[in-house]
Amino acid sequence: MLQPSRKQNEAPAPTAAGSGRAGLMLALATVGFAVNFWAWALLSPLGPRFKDSLGLSSFQQSLLVAVPVVVGSLGRVPVGALTDRFGGRVMFPLVSAATIVPVLYLGLAGHSSLAALLTGGFFLGIGGTAFAVGVPFVGAWFPPERRGLALGLFGAGMGGTAISALTTVKLVKAHGMADPFLITAGVLAVYAVVSAVVLRDAPGRTVPTEPLGRRLADTLKLGITWQASALYAVTFGGYVAFSVYLPTYLKTGYALTQADAANRMAGFVLLAVAMRPVGGWLSDRVGPVRVLTGVLAVVLAGAVVQSFTPSLAPVGTAAFLAMAAALGAGSGAVFALVALLAPASKVGSVTGVVGAAGGLGGFLPPLLMGSLYGAYGSYAVGLALLAVVAAAALAFTGTGVRHALTRRVPAARTH
């Protein structure tokens, strides 16, 4: 009997000899993601410092840390489509090299006024587009049954924000404003060179031939694009929102010092990062819908608890850590869903749109939290809104996403 042919939109599975190369490519992509996210998050730990030195309002401070997030998010749409066309071997060095310019500008000249910081922060958003390069690049190196874990491991590169949280404030205090930016620029330069020399795209990678505009239009017609976008806006968006706003929240709501707040934010980030591969691994075994159902229930419960502003030890800390673990695992599960259902030739384009939704999900909450705190002197309303959004996402996962997955999984894999 004839064996079923491999689907045209799937790359050949790596051979045993190629598995080592796939692991190396995964490791290099993860490092690139982490380095670019480190640069992308440089302004967040310094938000309270700029608020004091420049006399910023709560809304202006929120805007300052949110601008790189929204630019990096929207930029993922064209960068993801370009990665489908040119591959990660071209796009990783290009994005890394381009991010060096705003990093140097902010460290050497662009921190003396709000306008200068917003200008630098706008172009700093380039670093955030690296995510849309890595997902299609890594996914092409692994067979479908291993992509959830592989993309989860790649997603751990979002821990670059923890590097920024742990080092930026300390370096500024010890050596001055320029140091963290100069160090980050140097690391970006080294990675750009190494990736240009070492990275290779997967053998048999599907290269689209359609024009960019048509590919994006076709991507927007896919159901998985919108389903994953909605879920990623909650999971990864929640992670981004907390990672950029948590220092301000803890400093304002619990009167912590800037350094203590930054360290606690780093703990939140590291736990979320560690759980992202777990979310992908679990999705490979029990399915992404079950994982998403569980993690969204945890986010809902954590947001409800924290909306009452409990004492930080132990209830508030437990609530934030539970949400960190859930948001990290949920982010991994969303891209296990994308890897399962998106056509291989459009993974980059789908990733770009979904990644943009996730980043936008992280852009709005800091602005909203700053505005609500300015109006009510409390963060309770903002956290209650997070609980409502998590409940809506939970209901959507159990209905629309579950039904879509049930209909399409038989057609999505070749056994």
Short mmCIF file of N, CA and C in Angstrom, two decimals, residues 40 50-51 53 85 100 119 135 144 155-156 200 243 260 307 337 346 363 384 393 403:
data_model
loop_
_atom_site.label_atom_id
_atom_site.label_comp_id
_atom_site.label_asym_id
_atom_site.label_seq_id
_atom_site.Cartn_x
_atom_site.Cartn_y
_atom_site.Cartn_z
N TRP A 40 15.08 45.82 23.83
CA TRP A 40 13.70 46.31 23.73
C TRP A 40 13.18 46.79 25.08
N PHE A 50 13.14 58.32 35.27
CA PHE A 50 12.81 59.41 34.34
C PHE A 50 11.60 60.21 34.85
N LYS A 51 10.67 59.53 35.51
CA LYS A 51 9.52 60.25 36.06
C LYS A 51 9.97 61.30 37.08
N SER A 53 13.21 62.57 37.44
CA SER A 53 14.18 63.54 36.91
C SER A 53 13.57 64.50 35.90
N ARG A 85 9.85 35.20 3.37
CA ARG A 85 10.46 35.36 2.05
C ARG A 85 11.98 35.18 2.08
N ILE A 100 20.84 48.41 17.12
CA ILE A 100 22.00 49.08 17.74
C ILE A 100 21.86 50.60 17.70
N THR A 119 11.32 59.45 20.96
CA THR A 119 11.91 59.23 19.64
C THR A 119 12.80 57.98 19.66
N VAL A 135 10.16 32.52 15.23
CA VAL A 135 9.14 31.46 15.21
C VAL A 135 9.14 30.69 13.89
N PRO A 144 6.24 18.47 13.23
CA PRO A 144 5.08 18.99 13.98
C PRO A 144 4.98 18.50 15.41
N GLY A 155 10.83 30.61 22.88
CA GLY A 155 10.11 31.68 23.56
C GLY A 155 10.73 32.06 24.89
N ALA A 156 11.55 31.17 25.47
CA ALA A 156 12.23 31.52 26.70
C ALA A 156 13.18 32.70 26.52
N ARG A 200 21.71 29.10 9.53
CA ARG A 200 21.29 28.51 8.26
C ARG A 200 19.80 28.24 8.32
N SER A 243 5.61 43.06 32.82
CA SER A 243 7.06 43.22 32.80
C SER A 243 7.47 44.68 32.64
N ASP A 260 14.23 47.34 44.55
CA ASP A 260 13.45 46.20 45.02
C ASP A 260 12.34 45.87 44.03
N SER A 307 -6.91 42.30 42.77
CA SER A 307 -7.73 43.50 42.67
C SER A 307 -8.12 44.04 44.05
N LEU A 337 -0.32 25.97 19.13
CA LEU A 337 -1.53 26.01 18.31
C LEU A 337 -1.22 26.52 16.91
N LYS A 346 3.15 30.23 5.53
CA LYS A 346 2.59 31.44 6.11
C LYS A 346 2.85 31.54 7.61
N PHE A 363 0.62 46.77 25.30
CA PHE A 363 0.74 48.23 25.17
C PHE A 363 -0.37 48.95 25.93
N ALA A 384 -9.36 44.33 38.02
CA ALA A 384 -10.68 43.74 37.81
C ALA A 384 -10.96 43.60 36.31
N ALA A 393 -11.57 35.25 27.53
CA ALA A 393 -10.65 34.40 26.78
C ALA A 393 -10.86 32.93 27.13
N HIS A 403 -13.59 24.08 18.96
CA HIS A 403 -14.30 23.58 17.78
C HIS A 403 -13.44 23.69 16.54
#
